[in-house]
Coordinates of C-alpha atoms and ligand atoms in Angstrom, one line a residue:
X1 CA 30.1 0.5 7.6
X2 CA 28.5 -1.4 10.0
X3 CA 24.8 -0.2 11.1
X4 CA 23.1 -1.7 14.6
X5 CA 19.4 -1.4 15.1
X6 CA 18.3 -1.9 18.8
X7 CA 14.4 -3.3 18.3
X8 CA 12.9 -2.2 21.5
X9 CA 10.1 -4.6 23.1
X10 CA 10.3 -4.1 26.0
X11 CA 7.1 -2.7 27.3
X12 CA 4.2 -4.3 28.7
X13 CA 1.6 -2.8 26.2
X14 CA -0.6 -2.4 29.0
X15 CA -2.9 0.4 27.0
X16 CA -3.8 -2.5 24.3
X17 CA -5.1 -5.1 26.5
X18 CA -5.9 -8.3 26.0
X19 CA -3.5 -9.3 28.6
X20 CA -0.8 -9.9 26.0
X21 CA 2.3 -7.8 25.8
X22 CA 1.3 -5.9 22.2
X23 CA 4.7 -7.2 20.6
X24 CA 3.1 -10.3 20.6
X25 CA -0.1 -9.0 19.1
X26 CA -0.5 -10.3 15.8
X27 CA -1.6 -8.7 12.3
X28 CA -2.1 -11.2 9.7
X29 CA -0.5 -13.8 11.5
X30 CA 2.5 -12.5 12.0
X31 CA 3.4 -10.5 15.7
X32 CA 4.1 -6.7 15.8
X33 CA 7.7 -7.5 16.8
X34 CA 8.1 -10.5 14.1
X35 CA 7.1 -7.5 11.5
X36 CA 9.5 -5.3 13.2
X37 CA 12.3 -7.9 12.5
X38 CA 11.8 -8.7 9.7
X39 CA 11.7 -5.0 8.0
X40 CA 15.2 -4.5 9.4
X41 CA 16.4 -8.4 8.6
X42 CA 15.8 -7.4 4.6
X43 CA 17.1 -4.2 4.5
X44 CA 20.5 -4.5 3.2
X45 CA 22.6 -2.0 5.3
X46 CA 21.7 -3.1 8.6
X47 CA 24.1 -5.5 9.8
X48 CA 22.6 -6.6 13.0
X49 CA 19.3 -6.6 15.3
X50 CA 19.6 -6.3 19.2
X51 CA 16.1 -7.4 20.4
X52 CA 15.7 -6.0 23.6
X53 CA 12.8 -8.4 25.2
X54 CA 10.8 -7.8 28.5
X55 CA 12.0 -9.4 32.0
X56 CA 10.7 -12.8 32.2
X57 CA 10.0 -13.1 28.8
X58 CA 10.7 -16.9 26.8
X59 CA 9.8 -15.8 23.8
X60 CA 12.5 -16.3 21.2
X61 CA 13.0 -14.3 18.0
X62 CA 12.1 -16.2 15.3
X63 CA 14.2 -18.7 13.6
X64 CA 13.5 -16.8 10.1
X65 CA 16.0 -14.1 11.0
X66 CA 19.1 -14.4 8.6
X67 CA 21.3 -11.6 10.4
X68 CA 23.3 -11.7 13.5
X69 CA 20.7 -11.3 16.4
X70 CA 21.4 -10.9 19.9
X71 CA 18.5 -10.6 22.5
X72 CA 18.4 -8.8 25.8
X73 CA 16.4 -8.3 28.9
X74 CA 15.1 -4.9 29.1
X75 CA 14.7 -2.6 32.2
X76 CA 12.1 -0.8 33.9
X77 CA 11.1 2.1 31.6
X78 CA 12.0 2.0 28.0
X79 CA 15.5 4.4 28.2
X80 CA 16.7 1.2 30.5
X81 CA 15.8 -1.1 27.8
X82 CA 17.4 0.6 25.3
X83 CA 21.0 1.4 27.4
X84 CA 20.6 -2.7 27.8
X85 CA 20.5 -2.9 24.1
X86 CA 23.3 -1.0 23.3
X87 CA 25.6 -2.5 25.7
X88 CA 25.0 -5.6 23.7
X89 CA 26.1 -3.6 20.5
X90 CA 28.7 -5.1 18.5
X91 CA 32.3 -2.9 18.9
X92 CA 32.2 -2.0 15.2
X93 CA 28.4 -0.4 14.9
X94 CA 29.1 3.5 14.0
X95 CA 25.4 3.7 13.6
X96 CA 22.9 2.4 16.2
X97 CA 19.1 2.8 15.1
X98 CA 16.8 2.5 17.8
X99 CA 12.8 1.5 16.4
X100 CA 10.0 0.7 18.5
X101 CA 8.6 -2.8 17.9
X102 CA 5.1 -1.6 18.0
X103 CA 6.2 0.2 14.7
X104 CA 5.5 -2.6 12.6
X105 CA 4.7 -1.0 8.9
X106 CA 8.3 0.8 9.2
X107 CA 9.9 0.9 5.1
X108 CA 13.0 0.8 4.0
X109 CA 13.0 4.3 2.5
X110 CA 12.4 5.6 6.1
X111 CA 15.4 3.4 7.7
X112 CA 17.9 4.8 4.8
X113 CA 17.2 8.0 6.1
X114 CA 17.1 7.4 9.5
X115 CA 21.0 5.7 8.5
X116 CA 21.6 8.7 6.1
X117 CA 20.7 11.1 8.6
X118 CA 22.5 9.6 11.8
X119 CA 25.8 9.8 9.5
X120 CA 24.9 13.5 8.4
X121 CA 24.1 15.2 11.6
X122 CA 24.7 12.5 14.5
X123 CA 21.0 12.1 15.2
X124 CA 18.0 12.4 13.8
X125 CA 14.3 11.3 14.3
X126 CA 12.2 10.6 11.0
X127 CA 8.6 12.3 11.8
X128 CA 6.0 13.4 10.0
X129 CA 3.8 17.1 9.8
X130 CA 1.0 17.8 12.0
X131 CA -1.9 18.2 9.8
X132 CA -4.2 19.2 12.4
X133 CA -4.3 22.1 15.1
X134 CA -2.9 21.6 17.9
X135 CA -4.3 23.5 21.2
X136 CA -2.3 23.5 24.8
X137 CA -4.5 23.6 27.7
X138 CA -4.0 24.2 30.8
X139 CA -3.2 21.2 32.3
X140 CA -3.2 17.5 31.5
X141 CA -7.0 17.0 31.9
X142 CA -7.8 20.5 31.8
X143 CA -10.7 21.5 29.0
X144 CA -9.2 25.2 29.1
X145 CA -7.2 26.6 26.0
X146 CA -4.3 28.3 27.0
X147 CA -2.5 28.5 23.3
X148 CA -2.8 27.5 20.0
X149 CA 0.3 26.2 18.3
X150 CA 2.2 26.9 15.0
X151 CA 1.7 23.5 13.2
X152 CA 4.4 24.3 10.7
X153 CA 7.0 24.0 13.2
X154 CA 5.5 20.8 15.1
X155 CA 6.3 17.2 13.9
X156 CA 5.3 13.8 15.1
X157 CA 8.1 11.7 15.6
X158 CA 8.5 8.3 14.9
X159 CA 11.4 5.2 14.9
X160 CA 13.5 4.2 13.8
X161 CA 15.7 7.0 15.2
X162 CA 19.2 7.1 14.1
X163 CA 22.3 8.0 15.8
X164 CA 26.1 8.1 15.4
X165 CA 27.6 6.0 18.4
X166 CA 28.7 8.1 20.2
X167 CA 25.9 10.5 20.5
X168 CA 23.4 7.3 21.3
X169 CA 26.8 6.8 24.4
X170 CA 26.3 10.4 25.4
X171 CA 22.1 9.9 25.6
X172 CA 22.8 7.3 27.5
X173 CA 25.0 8.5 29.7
X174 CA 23.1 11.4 30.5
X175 CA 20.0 8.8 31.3
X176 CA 21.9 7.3 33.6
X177 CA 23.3 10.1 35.8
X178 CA 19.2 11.1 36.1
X179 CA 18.0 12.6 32.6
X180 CA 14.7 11.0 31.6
X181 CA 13.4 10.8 27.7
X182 CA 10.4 9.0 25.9
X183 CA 12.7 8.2 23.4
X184 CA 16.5 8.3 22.6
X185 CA 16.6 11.6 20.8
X186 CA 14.7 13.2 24.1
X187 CA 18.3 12.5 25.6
X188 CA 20.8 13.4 23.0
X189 CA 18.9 16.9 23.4
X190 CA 19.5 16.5 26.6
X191 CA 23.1 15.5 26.3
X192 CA 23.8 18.6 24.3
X193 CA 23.2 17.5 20.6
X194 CA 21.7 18.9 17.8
X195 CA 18.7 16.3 16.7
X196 CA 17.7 16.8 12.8
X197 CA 14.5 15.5 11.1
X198 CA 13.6 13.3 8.5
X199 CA 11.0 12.8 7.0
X200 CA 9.0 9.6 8.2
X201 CA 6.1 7.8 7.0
X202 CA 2.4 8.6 7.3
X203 CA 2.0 4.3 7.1
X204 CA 5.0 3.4 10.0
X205 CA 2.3 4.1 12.7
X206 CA 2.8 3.3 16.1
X207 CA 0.4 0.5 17.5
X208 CA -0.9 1.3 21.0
X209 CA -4.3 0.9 21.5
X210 CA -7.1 -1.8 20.8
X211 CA -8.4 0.8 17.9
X212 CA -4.8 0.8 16.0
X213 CA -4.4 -2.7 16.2
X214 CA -7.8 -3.1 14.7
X215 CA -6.8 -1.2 11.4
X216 CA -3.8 -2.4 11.4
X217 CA -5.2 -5.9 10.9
X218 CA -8.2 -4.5 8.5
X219 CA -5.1 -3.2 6.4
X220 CA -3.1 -5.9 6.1
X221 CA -6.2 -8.2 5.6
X222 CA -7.8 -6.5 2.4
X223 CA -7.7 -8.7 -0.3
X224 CA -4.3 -8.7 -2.8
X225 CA -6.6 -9.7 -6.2
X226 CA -10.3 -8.9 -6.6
X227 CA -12.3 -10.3 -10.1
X228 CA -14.9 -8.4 -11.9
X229 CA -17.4 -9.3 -14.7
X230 CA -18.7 -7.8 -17.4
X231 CA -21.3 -8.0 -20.2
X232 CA -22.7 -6.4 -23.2
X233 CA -24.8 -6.9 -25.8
X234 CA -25.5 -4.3 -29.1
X235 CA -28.1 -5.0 -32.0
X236 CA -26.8 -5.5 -35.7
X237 CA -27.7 -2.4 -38.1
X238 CA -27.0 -1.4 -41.3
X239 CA -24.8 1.6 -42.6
X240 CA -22.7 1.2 -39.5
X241 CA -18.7 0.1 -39.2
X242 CA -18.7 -3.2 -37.1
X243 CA -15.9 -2.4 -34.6
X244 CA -15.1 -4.7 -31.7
X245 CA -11.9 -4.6 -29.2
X246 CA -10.9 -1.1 -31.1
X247 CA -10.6 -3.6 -34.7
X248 CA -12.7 -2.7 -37.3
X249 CA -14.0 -6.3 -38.6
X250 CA -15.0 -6.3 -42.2
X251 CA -19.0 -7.2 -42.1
X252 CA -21.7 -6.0 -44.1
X253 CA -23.6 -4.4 -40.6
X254 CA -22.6 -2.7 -37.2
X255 CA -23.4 -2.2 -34.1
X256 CA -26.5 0.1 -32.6
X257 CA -25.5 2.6 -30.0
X258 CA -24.9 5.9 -28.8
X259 CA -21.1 5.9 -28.7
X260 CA -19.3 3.5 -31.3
X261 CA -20.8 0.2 -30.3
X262 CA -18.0 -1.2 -28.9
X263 CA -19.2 -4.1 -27.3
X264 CA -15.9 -6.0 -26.3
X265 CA -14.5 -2.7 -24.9
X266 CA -17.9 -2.0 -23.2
X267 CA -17.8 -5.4 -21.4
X268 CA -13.9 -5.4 -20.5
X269 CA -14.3 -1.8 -19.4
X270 CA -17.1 -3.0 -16.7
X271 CA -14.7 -5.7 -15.9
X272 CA -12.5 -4.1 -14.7
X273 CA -14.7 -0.8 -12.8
X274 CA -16.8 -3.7 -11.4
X275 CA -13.0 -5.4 -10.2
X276 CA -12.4 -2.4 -8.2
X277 CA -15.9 -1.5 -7.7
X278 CA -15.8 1.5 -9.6
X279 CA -19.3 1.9 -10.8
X280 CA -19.5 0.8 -14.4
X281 CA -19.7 2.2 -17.7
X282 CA -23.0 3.7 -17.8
X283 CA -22.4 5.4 -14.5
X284 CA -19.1 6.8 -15.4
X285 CA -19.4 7.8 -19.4
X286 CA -23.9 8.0 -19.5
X287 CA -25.5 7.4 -23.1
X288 CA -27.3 11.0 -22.0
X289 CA -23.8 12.7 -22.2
X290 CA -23.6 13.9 -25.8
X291 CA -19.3 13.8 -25.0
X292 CA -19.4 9.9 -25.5
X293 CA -21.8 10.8 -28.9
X294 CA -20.2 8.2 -31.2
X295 CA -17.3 7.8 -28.1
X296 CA -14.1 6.1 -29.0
X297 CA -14.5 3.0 -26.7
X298 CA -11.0 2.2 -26.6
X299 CA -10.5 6.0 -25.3
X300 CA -13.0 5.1 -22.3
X301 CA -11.8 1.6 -21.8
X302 CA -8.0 3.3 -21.0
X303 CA -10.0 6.4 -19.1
X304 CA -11.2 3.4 -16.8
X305 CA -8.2 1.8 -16.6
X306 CA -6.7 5.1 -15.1
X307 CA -9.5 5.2 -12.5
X308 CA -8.2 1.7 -11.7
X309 CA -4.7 2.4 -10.9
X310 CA -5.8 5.6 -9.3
X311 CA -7.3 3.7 -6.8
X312 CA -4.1 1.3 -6.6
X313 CA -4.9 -1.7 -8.5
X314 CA -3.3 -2.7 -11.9
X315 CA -5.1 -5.1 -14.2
X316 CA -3.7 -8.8 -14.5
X317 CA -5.2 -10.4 -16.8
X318 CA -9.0 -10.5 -19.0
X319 CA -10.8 -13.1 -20.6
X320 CA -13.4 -12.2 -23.4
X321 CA -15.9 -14.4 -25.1
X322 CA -17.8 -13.0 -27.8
X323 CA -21.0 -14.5 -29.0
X324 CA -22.0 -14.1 -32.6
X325 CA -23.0 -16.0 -35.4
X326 CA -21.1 -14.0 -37.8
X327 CA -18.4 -13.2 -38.3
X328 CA -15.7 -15.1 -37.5
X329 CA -14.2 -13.7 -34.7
X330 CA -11.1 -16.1 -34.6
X331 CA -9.4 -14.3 -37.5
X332 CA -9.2 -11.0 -35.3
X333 CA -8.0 -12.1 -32.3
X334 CA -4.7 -11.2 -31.9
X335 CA -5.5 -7.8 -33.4
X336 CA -8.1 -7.4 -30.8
X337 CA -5.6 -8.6 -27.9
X338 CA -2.9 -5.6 -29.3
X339 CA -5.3 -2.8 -28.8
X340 CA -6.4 -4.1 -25.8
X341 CA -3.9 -4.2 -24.4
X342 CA -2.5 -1.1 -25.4
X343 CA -5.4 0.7 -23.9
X344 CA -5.4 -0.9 -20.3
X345 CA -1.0 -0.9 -20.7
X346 CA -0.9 -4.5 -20.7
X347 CA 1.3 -7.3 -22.2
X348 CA -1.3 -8.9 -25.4
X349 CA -0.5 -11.9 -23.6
X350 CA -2.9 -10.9 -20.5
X351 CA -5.9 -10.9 -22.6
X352 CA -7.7 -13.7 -24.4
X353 CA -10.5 -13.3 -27.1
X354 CA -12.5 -16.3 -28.0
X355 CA -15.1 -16.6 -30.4
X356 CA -18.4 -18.3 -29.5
X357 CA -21.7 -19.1 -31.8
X358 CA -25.0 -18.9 -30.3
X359 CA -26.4 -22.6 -32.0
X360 CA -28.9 -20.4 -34.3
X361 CA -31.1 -19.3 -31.1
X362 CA -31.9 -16.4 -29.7
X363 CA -31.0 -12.9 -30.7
X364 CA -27.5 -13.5 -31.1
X365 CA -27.8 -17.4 -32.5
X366 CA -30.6 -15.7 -35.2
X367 CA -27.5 -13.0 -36.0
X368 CA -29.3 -10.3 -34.6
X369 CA -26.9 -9.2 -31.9
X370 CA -23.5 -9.7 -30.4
X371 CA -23.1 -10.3 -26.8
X372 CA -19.9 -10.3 -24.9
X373 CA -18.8 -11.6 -21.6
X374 CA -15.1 -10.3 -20.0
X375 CA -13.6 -11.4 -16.7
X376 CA -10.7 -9.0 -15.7
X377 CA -8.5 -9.8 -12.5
X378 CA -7.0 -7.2 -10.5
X379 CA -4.3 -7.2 -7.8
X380 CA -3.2 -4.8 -5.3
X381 CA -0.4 -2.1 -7.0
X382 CA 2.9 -2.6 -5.5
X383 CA 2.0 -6.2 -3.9
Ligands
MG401 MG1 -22.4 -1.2 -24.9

């Protein structure tokens, strides 16, 4: 089946200003209508991309495009541009999509049902519920209520819309003998068909002023990987298990503390909360909370891991360096990298454990205490 999208780019963009048509706006280098492109470009049933291009525009679409392209002058308002478009439809299309280029965050879950619907019910618009109230007044400026209406019932459309052929022909016909729409479903309605919706996207948002383009950018900007550091130190003590990285190390002392001394989890648990700026251990699971009384560090160190993908980061990779003058901690390594790893749902690969003696000074080099140093690197779940 062959499926057309008509990338509309028409417009001006006057509300944006700047003095740049806002398809040409760019968000992390890349221009609105660029993004546009190339959403459609990877998506594997689409088989071409009409760009539809203002009058007097040079601009070319970019080289980068692998799919058949064709790109046309548009007209005055944005149901011209679009008729334009699909004149320059190939003869096999069944299904024409029509998307706003200023819809640059569109996915591909939202085009396969804006395809899925056009073949389902001839046209369709993917939109998304209104969450707030919405109040009619009076008249366009007018401060007066004159009703409040039924969210449940109201839905904000967005692109790409999707048609069968020969519904997007009858739209367009019925533009051109003196109907008028904002967009291409506006005229099917008017042409007598029945428009379904599907859901869209909260994220495909429409860029169209100087305030959207300004998130859009702060979005695509944040930082994919973030580091965070962690450190810990517990006092030696007798009559206690020595456990470190959830292994219980043969010794003849332990560690001093409130929950079970843990200091490697203690220091990659900060790691990682300090990574996503999560507050750190003592924040989230207090030495005043008689829950962690003797805690099960491992059980914490995963609880924080949660709280990191909750927030939409997975952990990379953590490097540990533990600093004791006994014992050994070279012989527990790998042991140490398993449960690790378990906890945060890692490969044992992704961490690394080295041992480090203090040169007989200071608490730790006079065997004392243990200290521990983690670095954990996070990236951004999903890419
Ligand atoms: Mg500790």
């Amino acid at each position: 089946m062959t499926v057309s999208v008509i990338i509309a780019a028409g417009g001006q963009g006057t509300r944006l200003g700047g003095g740049v048509p806002k398809q040409w706006r760019a968000i992390g280098g890349k221009t609105l209508l660029e993004r546009s492109i190339a959403a459609f470009d990877a998506h594997p049933r689409i088989s071409e991309i009409v760009v539809v291009l203002p009058q007097g525009s040079d601009t070319a679409v970019p080289a980068t495009v692998a799919k058949p392209r064709r790109v046309v002058t548009g007209g005055a308002r944005r149901q011209d541009s679009v008729a334009e478009g699909f004149a320059a439809v190939s003869a096999d299309a069944s299904v024409v999509l029509v998307h706003d280029a200023a819809r640059p965050f569109v996915t591909a879950d939202v085009i396969d049902r804006a395809i899925d619907g056009a073949i389902a019910h001839g046209a369709v618009v993917p939109a998304v519920p209104v969450h707030d109230t919405v109040k009619q007044t009076a008249a366009a400026s007018g401060a007066r209520v004159v009703a409040t209406l039924p969210r449940e019932t109201l839905f904000l459309a967005q692109t790409p819309q999707g048609f069968r052929r020969d519904v997007l022909a009858d739209a367009i016909d019925a533009g051109r003998k003196g109907a008028s729409g904002t967009d291409e479903a506006m005229l099917a309605e008017q042409a007598g068909h029945d428009v379904h919706v599907v859901p869209g996207d909260e994220a495909n948002v429409k860029i169209t002023t100087a305030a959207d383009l300004e998130r859009a950018r702060a979005r695509s900007m944040a930082p994919a990987f973030r580091i965070g550091t962690g450190y810990d130190l517990h006092v030696f003590a007798e009559g206690r298990p020595l456990l470190l990285g959830g292994v219980k190390i043969p010794y003849d002392r332990g560690l001093k503390g409130h929950s079970d001394a843990d200091a490697v989890c203690h220091a990659v648990t900060d790691a990682i909360l300090g990574a996503a700026n999560l507050g750190d251990i003592g924040r989230l699971f207090p030495d005043t909370d008689p829950r962690w009384k003797d805690a099960d560090s491992l059980k914490l160190l995963a609880d924080a891991a949660a709280r990191v993908r909750d927030a939409g980061w997975q952990v990379v990779n953590v490097d540990v360096v533990v600093i004791a003058e006994r014992p050994k901690i070279g012989p527990h390594a790998a042991a140490m990298q398993q449960s690790l790893a378990a906890a945060l749902g890692l490969d044992p690969g992704a961490i690394a454990i080295k041992g480090k003696t203090n040169e007989g000074v200071d608490a730790t080099g006079r065997g004392e205490a243990l200290a521990v140093h983690a670095v954990a690197l996070i990236a951004r779940a999903g890419g």
